[in-house]
PDB file of C-alpha atoms and ligand atoms in Angstrom:
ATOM      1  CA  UNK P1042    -188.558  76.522   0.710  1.00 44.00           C
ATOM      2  CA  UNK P1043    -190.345  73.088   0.212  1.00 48.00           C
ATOM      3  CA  UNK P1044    -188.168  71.398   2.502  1.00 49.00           C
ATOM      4  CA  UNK P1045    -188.631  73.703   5.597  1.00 54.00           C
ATOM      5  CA  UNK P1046    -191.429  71.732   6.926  1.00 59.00           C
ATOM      6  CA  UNK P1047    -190.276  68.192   5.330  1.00 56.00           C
ATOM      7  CA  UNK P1048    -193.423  66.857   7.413  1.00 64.00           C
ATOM      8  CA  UNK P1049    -196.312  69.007   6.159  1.00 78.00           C
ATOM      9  CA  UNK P1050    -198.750  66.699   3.381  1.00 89.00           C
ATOM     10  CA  UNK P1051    -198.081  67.782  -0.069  1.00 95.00           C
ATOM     11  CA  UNK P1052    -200.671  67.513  -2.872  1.00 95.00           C
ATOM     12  CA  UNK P1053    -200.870  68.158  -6.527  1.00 96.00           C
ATOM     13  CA  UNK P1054    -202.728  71.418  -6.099  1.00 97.00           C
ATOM     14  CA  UNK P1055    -199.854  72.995  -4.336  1.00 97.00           C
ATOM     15  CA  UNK P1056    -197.658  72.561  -7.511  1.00 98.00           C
ATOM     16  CA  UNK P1057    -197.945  74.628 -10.956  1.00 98.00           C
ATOM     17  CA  UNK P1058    -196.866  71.824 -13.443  1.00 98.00           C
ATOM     18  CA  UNK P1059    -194.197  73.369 -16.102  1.00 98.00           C
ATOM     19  CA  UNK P1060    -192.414  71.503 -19.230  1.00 98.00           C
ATOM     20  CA  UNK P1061    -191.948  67.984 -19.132  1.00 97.00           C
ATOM     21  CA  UNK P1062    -187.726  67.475 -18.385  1.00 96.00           C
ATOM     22  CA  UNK P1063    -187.491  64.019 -19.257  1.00 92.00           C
ATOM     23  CA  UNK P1064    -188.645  60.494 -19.289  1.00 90.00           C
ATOM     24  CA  UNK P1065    -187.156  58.157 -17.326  1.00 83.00           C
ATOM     25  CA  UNK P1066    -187.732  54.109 -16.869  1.00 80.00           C
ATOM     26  CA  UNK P1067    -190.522  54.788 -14.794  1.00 82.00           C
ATOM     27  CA  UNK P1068    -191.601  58.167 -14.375  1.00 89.00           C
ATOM     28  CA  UNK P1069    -191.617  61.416 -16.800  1.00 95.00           C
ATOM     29  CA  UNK P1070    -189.740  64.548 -14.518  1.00 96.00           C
ATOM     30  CA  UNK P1071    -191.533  67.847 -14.754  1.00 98.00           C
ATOM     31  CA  UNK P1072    -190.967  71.183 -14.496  1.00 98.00           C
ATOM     32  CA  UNK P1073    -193.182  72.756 -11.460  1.00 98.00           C
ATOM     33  CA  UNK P1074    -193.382  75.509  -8.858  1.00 98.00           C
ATOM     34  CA  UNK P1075    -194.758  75.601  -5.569  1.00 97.00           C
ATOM     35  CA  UNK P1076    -198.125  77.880  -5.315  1.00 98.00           C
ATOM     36  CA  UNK P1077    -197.220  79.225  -2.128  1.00 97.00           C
ATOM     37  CA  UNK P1078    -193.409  79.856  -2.363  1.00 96.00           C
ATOM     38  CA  UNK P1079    -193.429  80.113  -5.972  1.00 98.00           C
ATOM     39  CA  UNK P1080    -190.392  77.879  -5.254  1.00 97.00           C
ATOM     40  CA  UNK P1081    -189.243  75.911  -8.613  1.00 98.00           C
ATOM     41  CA  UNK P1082    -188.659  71.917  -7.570  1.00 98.00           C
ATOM     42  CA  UNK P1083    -188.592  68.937 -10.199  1.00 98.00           C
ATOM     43  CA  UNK P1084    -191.598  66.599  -9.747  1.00 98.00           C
ATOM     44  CA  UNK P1085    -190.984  63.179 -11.234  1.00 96.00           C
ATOM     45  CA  UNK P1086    -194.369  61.171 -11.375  1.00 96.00           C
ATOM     46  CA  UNK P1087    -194.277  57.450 -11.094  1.00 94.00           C
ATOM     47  CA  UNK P1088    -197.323  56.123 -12.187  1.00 93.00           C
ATOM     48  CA  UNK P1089    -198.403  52.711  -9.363  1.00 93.00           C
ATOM     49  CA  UNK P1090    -199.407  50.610 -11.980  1.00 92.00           C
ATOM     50  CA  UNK P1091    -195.783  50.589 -13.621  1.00 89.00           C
ATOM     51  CA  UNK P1092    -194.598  50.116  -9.566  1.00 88.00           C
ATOM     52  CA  UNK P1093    -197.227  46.821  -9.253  1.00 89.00           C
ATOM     53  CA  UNK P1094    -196.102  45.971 -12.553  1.00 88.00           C
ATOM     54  CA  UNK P1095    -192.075  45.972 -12.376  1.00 84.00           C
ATOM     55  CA  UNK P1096    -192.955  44.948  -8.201  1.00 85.00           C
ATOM     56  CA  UNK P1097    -190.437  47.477  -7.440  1.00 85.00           C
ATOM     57  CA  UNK P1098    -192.314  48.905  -4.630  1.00 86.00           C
ATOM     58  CA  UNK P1099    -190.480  47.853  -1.932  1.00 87.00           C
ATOM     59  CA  UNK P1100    -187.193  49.168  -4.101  1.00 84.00           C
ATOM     60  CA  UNK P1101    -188.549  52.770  -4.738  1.00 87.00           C
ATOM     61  CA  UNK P1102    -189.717  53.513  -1.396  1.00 88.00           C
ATOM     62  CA  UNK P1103    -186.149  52.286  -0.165  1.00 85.00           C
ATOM     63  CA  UNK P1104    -184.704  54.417  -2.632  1.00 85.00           C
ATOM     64  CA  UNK P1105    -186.729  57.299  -1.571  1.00 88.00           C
ATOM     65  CA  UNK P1106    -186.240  56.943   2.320  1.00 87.00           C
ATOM     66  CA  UNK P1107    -182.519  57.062   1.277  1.00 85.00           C
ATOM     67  CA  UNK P1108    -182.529  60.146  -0.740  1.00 86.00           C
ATOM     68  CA  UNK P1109    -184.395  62.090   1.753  1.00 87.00           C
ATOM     69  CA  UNK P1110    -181.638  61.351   4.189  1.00 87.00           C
ATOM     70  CA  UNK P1111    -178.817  62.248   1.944  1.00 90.00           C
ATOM     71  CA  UNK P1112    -177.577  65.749   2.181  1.00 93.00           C
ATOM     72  CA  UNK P1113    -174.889  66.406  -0.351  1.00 94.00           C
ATOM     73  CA  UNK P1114    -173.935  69.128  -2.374  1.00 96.00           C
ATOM     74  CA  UNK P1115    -173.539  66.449  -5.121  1.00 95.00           C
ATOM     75  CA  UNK P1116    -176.606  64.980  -4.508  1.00 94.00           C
ATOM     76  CA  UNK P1117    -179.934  65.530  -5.728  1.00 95.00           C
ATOM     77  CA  UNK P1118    -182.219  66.337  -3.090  1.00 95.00           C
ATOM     78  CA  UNK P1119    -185.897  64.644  -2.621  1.00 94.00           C
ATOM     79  CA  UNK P1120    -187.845  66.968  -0.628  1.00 94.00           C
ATOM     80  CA  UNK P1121    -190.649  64.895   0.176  1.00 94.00           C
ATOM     81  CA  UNK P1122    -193.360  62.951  -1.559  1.00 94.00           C
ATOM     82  CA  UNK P1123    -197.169  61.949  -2.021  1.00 95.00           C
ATOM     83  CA  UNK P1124    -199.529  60.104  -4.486  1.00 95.00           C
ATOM     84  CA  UNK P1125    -203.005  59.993  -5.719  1.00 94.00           C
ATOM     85  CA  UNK P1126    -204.583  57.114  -6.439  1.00 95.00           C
ATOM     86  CA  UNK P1127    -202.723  56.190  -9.605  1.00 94.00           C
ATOM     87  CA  UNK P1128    -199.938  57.979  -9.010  1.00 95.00           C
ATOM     88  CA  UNK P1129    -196.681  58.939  -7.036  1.00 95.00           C
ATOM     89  CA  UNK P1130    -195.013  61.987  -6.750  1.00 97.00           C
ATOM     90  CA  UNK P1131    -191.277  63.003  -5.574  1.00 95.00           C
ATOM     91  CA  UNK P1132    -190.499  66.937  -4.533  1.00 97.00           C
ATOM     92  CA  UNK P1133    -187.419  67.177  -6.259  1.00 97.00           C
ATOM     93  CA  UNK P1134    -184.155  69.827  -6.231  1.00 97.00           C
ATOM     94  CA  UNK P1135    -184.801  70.877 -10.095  1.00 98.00           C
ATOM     95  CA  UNK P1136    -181.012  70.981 -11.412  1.00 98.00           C
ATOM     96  CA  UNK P1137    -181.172  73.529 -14.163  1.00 97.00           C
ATOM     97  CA  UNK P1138    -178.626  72.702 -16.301  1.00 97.00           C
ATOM     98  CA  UNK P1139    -179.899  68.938 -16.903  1.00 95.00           C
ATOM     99  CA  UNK P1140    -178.209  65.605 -18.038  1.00 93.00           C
ATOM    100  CA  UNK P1141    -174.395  65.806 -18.189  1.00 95.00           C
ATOM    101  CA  UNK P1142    -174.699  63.211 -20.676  1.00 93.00           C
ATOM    102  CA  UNK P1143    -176.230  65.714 -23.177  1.00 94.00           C
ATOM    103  CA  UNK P1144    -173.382  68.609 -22.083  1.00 94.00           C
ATOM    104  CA  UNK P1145    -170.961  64.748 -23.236  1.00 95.00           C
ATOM    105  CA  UNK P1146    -173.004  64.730 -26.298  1.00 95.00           C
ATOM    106  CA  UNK P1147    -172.573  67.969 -27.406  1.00 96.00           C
ATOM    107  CA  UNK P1148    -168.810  68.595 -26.810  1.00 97.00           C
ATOM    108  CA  UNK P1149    -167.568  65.230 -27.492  1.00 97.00           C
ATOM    109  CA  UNK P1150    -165.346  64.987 -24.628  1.00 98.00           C
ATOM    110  CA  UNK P1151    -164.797  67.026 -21.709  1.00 98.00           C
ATOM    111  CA  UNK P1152    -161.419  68.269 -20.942  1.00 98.00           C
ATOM    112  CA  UNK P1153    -159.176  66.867 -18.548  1.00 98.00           C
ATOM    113  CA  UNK P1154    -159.934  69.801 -16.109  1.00 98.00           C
ATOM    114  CA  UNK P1155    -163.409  69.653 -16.457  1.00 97.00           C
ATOM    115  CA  UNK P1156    -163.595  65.550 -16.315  1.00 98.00           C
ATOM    116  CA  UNK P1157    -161.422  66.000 -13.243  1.00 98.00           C
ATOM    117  CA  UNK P1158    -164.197  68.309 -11.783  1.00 98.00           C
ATOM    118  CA  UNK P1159    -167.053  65.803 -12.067  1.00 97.00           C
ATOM    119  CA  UNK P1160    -164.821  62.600 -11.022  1.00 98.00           C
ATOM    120  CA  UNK P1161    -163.810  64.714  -7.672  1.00 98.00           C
ATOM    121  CA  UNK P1162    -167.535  65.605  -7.341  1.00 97.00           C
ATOM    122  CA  UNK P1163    -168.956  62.000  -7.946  1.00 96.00           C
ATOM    123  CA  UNK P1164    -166.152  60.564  -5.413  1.00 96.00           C
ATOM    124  CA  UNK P1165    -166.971  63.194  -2.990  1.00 96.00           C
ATOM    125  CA  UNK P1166    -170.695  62.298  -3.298  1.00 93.00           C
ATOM    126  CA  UNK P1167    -170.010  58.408  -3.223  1.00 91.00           C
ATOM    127  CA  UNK P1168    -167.530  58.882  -0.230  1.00 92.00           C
ATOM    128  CA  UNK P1169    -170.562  60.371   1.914  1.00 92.00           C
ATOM    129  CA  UNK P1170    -172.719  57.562   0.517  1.00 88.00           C
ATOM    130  CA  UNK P1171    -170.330  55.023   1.286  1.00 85.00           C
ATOM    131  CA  UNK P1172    -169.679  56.383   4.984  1.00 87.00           C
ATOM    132  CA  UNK P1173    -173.985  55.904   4.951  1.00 86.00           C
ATOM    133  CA  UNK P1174    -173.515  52.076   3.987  1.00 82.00           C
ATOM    134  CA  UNK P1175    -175.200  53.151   1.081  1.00 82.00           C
ATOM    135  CA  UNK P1176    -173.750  51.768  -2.053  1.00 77.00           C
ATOM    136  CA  UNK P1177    -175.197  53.415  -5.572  1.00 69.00           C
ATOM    137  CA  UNK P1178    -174.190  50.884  -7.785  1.00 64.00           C
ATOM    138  CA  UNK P1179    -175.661  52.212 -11.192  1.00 73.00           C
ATOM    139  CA  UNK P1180    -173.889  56.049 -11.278  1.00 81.00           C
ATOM    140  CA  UNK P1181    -174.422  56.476 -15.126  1.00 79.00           C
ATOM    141  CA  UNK P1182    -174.646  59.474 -17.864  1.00 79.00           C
ATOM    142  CA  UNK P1183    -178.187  60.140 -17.435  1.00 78.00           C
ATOM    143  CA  UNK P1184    -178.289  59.697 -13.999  1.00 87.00           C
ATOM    144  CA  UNK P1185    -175.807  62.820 -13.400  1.00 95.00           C
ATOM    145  CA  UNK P1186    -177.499  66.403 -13.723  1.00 96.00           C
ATOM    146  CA  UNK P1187    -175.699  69.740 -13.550  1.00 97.00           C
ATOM    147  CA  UNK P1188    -177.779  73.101 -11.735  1.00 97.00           C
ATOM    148  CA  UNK P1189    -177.208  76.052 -12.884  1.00 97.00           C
ATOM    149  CA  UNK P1190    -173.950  76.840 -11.763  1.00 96.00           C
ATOM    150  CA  UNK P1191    -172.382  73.633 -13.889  1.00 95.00           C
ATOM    151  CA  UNK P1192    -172.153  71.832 -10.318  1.00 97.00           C
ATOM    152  CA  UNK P1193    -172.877  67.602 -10.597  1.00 97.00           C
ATOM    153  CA  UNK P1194    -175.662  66.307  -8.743  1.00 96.00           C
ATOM    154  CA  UNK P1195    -176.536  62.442  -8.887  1.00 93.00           C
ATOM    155  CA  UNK P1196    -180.032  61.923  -9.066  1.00 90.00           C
ATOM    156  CA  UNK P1197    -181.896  58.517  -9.710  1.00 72.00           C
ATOM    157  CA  UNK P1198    -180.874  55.891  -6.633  1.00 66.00           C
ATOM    158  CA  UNK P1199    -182.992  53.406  -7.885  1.00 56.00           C
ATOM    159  CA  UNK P1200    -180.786  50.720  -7.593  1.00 54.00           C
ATOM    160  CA  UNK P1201    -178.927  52.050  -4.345  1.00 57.00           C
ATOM    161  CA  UNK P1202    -179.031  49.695  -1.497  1.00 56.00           C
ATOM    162  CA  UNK P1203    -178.750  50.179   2.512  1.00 58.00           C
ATOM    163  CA  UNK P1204    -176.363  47.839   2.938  1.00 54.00           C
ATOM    164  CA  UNK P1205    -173.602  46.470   5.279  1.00 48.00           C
ATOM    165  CA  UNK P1206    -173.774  42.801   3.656  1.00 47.00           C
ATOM    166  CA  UNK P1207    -172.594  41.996   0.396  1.00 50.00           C
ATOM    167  CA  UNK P1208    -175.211  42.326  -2.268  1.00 49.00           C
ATOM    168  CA  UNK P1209    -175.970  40.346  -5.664  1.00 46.00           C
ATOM    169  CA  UNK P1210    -178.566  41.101  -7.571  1.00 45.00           C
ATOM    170  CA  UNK P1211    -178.427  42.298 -11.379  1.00 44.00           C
ATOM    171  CA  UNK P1212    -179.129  46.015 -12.462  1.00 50.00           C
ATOM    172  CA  UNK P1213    -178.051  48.950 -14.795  1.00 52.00           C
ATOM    173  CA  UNK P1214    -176.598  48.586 -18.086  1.00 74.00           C
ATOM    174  CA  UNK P1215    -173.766  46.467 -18.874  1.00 86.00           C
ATOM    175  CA  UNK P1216    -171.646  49.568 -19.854  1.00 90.00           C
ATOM    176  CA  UNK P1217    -170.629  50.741 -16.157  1.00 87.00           C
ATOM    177  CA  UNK P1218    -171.328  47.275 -14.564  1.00 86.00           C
ATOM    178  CA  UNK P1219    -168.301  45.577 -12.758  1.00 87.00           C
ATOM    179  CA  UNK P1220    -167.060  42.277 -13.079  1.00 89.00           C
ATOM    180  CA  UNK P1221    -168.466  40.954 -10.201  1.00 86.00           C
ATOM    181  CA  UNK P1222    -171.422  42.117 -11.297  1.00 80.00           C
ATOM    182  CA  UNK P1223    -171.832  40.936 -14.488  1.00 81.00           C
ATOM    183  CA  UNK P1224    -170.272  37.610 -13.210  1.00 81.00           C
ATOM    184  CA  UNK P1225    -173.514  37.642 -10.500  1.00 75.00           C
ATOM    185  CA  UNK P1226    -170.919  37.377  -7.699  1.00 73.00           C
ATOM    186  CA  UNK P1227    -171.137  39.422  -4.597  1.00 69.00           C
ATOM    187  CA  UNK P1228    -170.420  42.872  -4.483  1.00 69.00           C
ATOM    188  CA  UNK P1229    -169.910  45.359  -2.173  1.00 77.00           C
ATOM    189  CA  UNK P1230    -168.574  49.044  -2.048  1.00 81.00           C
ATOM    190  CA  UNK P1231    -165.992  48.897  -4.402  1.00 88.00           C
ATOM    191  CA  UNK P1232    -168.468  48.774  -7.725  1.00 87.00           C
ATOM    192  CA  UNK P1233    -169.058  52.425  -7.118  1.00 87.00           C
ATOM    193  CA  UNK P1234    -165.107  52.921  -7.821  1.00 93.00           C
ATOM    194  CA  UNK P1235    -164.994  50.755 -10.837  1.00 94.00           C
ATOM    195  CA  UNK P1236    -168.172  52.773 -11.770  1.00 93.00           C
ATOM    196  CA  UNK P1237    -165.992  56.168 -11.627  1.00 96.00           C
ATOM    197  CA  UNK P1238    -163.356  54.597 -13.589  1.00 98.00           C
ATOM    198  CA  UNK P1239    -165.891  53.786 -16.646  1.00 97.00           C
ATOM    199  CA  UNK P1240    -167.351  57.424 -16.272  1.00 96.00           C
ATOM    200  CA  UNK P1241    -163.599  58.472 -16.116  1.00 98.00           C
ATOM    201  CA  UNK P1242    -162.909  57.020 -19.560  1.00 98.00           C
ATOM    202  CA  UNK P1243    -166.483  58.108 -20.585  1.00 97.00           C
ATOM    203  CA  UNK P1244    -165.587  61.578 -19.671  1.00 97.00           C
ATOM    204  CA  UNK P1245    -162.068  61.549 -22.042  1.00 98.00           C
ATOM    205  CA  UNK P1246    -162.620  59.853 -24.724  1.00 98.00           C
ATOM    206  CA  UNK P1247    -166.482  60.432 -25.005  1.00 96.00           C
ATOM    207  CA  UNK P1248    -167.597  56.595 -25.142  1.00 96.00           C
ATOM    208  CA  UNK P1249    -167.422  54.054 -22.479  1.00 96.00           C
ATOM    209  CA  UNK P1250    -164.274  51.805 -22.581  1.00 98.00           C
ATOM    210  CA  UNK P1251    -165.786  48.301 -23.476  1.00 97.00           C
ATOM    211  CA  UNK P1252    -168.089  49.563 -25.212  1.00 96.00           C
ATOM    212  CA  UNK P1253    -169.186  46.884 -28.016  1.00 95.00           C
ATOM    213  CA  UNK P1254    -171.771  45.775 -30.788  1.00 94.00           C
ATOM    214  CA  UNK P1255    -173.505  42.965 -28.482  1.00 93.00           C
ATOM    215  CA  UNK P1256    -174.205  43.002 -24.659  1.00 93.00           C
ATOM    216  CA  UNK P1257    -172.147  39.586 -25.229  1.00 94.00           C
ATOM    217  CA  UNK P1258    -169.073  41.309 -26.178  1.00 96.00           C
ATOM    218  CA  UNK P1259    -169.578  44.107 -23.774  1.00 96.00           C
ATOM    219  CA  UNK P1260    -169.479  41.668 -20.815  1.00 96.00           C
ATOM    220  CA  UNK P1261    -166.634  39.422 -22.180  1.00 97.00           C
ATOM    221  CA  UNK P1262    -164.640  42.977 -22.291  1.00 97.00           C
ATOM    222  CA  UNK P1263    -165.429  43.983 -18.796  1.00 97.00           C
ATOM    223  CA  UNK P1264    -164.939  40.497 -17.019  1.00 96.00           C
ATOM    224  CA  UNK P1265    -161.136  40.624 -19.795  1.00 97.00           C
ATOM    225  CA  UNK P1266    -160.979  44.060 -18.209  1.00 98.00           C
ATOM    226  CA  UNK P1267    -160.427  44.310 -21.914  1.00 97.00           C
ATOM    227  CA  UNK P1268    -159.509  48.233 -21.908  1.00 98.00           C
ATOM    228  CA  UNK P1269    -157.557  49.832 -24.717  1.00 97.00           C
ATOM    229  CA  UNK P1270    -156.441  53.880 -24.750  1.00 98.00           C
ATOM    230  CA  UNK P1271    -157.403  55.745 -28.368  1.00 97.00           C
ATOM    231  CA  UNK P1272    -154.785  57.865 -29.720  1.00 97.00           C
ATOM    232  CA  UNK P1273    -156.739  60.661 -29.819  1.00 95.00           C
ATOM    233  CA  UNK P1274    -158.356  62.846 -28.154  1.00 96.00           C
ATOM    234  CA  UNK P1275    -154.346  62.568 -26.567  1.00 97.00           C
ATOM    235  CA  UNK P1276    -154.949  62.100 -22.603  1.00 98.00           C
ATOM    236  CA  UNK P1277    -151.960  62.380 -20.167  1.00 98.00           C
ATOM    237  CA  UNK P1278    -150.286  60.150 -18.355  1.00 98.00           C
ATOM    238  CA  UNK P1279    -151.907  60.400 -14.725  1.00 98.00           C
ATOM    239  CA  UNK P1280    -155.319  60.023 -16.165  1.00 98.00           C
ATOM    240  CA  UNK P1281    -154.763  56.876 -17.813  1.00 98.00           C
ATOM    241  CA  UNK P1282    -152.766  56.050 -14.424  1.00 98.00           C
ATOM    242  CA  UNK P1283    -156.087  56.852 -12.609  1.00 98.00           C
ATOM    243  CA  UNK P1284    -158.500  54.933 -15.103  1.00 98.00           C
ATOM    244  CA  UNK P1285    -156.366  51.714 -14.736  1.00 98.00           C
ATOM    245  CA  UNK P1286    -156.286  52.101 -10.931  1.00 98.00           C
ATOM    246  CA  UNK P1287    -159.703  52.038 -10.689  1.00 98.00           C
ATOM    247  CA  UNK P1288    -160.717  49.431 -13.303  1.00 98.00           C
ATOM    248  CA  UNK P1289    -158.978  46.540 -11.651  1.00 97.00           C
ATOM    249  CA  UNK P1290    -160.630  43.565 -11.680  1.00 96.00           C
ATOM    250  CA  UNK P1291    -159.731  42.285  -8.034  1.00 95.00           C
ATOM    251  CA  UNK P1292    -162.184  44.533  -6.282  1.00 93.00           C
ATOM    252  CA  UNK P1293    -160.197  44.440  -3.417  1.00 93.00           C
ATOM    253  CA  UNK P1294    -157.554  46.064  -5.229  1.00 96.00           C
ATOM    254  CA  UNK P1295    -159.182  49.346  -6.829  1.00 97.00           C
ATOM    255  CA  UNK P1296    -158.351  52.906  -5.601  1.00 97.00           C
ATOM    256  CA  UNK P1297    -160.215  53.493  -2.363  1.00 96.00           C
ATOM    257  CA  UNK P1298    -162.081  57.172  -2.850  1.00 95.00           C
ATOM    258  CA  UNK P1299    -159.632  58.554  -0.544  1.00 96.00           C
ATOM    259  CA  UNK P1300    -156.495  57.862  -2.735  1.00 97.00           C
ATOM    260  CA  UNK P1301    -158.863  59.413  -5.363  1.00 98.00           C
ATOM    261  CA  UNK P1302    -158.644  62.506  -3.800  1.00 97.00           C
ATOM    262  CA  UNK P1303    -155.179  62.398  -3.246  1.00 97.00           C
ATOM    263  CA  UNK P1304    -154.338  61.139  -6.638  1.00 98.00           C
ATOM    264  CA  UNK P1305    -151.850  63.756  -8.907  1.00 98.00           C
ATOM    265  CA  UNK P1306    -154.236  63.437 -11.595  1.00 98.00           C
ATOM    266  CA  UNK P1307    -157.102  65.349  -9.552  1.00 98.00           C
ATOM    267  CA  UNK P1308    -154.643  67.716  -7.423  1.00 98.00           C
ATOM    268  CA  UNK P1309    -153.291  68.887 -10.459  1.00 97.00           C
ATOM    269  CA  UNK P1310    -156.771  69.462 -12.060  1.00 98.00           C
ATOM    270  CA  UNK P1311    -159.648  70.354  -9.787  1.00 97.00           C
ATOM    271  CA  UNK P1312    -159.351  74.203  -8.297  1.00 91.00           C
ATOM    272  CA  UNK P1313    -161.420  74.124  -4.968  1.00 77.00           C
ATOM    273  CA  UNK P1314    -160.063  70.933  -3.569  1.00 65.00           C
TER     274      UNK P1314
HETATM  275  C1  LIG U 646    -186.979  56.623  -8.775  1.00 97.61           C
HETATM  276  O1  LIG U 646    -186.573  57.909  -9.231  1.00 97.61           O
HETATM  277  C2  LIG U 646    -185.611  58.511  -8.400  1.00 97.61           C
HETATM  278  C3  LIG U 646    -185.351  59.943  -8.826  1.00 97.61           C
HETATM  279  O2  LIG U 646    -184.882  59.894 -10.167  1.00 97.61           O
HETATM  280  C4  LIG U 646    -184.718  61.087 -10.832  1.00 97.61           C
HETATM  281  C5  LIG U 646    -184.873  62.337 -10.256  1.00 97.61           C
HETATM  282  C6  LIG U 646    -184.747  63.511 -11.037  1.00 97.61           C
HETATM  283  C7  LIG U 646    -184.447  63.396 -12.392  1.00 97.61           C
HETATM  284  C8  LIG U 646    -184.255  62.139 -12.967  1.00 97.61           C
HETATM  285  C9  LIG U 646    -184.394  60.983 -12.185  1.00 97.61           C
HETATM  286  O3  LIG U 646    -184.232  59.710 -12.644  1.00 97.61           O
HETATM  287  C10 LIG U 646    -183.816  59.511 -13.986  1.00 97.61           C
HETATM  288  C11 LIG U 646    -184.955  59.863 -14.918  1.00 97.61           C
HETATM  289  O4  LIG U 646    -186.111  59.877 -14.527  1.00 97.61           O
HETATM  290  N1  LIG U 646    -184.641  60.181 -16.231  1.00 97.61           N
HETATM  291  C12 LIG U 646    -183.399  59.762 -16.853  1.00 97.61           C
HETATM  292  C13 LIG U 646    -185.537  61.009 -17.050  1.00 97.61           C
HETATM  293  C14 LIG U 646    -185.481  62.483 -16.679  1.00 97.61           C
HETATM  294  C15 LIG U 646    -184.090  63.089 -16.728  1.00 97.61           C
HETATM  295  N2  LIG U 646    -183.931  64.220 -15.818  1.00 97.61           N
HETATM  296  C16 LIG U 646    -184.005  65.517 -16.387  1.00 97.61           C
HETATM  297  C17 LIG U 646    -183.790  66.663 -15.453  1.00 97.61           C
HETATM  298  C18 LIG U 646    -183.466  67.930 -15.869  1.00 97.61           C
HETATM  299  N3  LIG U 646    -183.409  68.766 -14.816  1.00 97.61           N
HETATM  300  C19 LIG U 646    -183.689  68.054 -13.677  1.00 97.61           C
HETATM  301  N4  LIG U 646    -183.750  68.466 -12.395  1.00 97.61           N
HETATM  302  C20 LIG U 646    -184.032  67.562 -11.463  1.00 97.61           C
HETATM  303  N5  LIG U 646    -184.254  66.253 -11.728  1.00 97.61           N
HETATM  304  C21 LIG U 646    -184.194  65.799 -13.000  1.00 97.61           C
HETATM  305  C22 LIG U 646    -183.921  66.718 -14.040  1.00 97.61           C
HETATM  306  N6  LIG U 646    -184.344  64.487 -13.238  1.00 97.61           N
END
């Protein structure tokens, strides 16, 4: 399998390229198979220009030295990686099911045993980051995948940092951003729990919960913590108890990912806990 011999050079003729998956920021994703192995990976192709151009550099290979190190079942693995000349290219796990946010699309809302699923998977995932002093920081929609067996894996760390220190610099969209965020204060951990809260709500009710017409509002109603329960679809109780737990504006305050585990909304919901 590709990432037997993690240290072996890989080059474009050792890949068949397939359908295109998706097009991201900075890079298209691609179907492709290894000659050899006939092993089916994701290749996502970052073209160096775009890099020099954005002078992210320094932040992708960051982001790539951390997801080779992460082994998760809820995490995307990177395999390895080369370029050409114009071009970089990341050996990715190919998750056959693709963007959760599409399954969200389609069905509305998720139920509250299948949200429950995904919010045990993500903390699970962000608990082993966390224990790496490796915060994620922009866990969003189209950032989630599902393989083939409906399982979540997070892909795109491109705003992840290695970090002990507390960090402050702006990314992602304002939707899943946390106070302290948008109010450019330091952060640390905990934005990765108010981030599960969002996606929590997002899961439910099938929009995020401050959600507005202008990025103006939508920050006003995150730093009011401005967050208001539909009538329908009708959620219970311990989900709503969870979502408000978690998007608390005193960052010191929000459920750690342990209680998250242990909280009656998730026992009650997730089978293999
Ligand atoms: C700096 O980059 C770090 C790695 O980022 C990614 C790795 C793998 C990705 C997506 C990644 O970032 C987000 C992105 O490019 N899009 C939103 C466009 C493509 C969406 N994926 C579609 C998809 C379907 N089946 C897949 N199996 C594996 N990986 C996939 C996909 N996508």
């Amino acid at each position: 399998e590709a990432g037997e011999n993690p240290g072996r050079q890989w080059s474009l003729k050792d890949f068949e390229i397939g359908k295109p998956l998706g097009k991201g920021k900075f890079g298209r994703v691609y179907l492709a198979r290894e000659v050899k192995s006939k092993y089916i990976v994701a290749l996502k192709i970052i073209f160096k220009e775009q890099i020099e151009k954005y002078r992210i550099h320094h932040q992708l290979r960051r982001e790539m030295e951390i997801q080779t190190n992460l082994l998760h079942p809820n995490i995307l693995r990177l395999y390895g990686w080369f370029h050409d000349d114009e071009r970089i290219f990341m050996i990715l796990e190919y998750a056959y099911g693709g963007e959760l946010y599409r399954e969200l699309r389609k069905k509305g809302h998720f139920t509250e045993k299948q949200a429950a699923t995904y919010i045990a998977s993500l903390t699970h995932a962000l608990a082993y980051c966390h224990e790496k002093h490796v915060i994620h920081r922009d866990i969003k929609p189209e950032n989630l995948l599902l393989d083939h067996e409906g399982r979540l894996k997070i892909a795109d760390f491109g705003w992840s940092v290695q970090s002990k220190s507390k960090r402050n610099t702006m990314c992602g969209t304002l939707d899943y951003l946390a106070p302290e965020m948008v109010e450019n204060k330091a952060h640390d951990y905990a934005v990765d729990n108010w981030t599960l809260g969002i996606l929590c709500y997002e899961f439910l009710y099938g929009a995020p919960p401050f959600e507005a017409e202008s990025q103006n509002d939508t920050f006003k109603r995150i730093v009011n913590v401005d967050l208001i329960f539909p009538s329908t679809p009708s959620i219970s109780s311990e989900a709503k108890n969870l979502i408000n737990r978690l998007l608390v504006k005193d960052s010191s305050k929000r459920l750690s990912l342990q209680k998250i585990m242990e909280h009656p909304w998730i026992i009650k919901n997730v089978d293999n806990l």
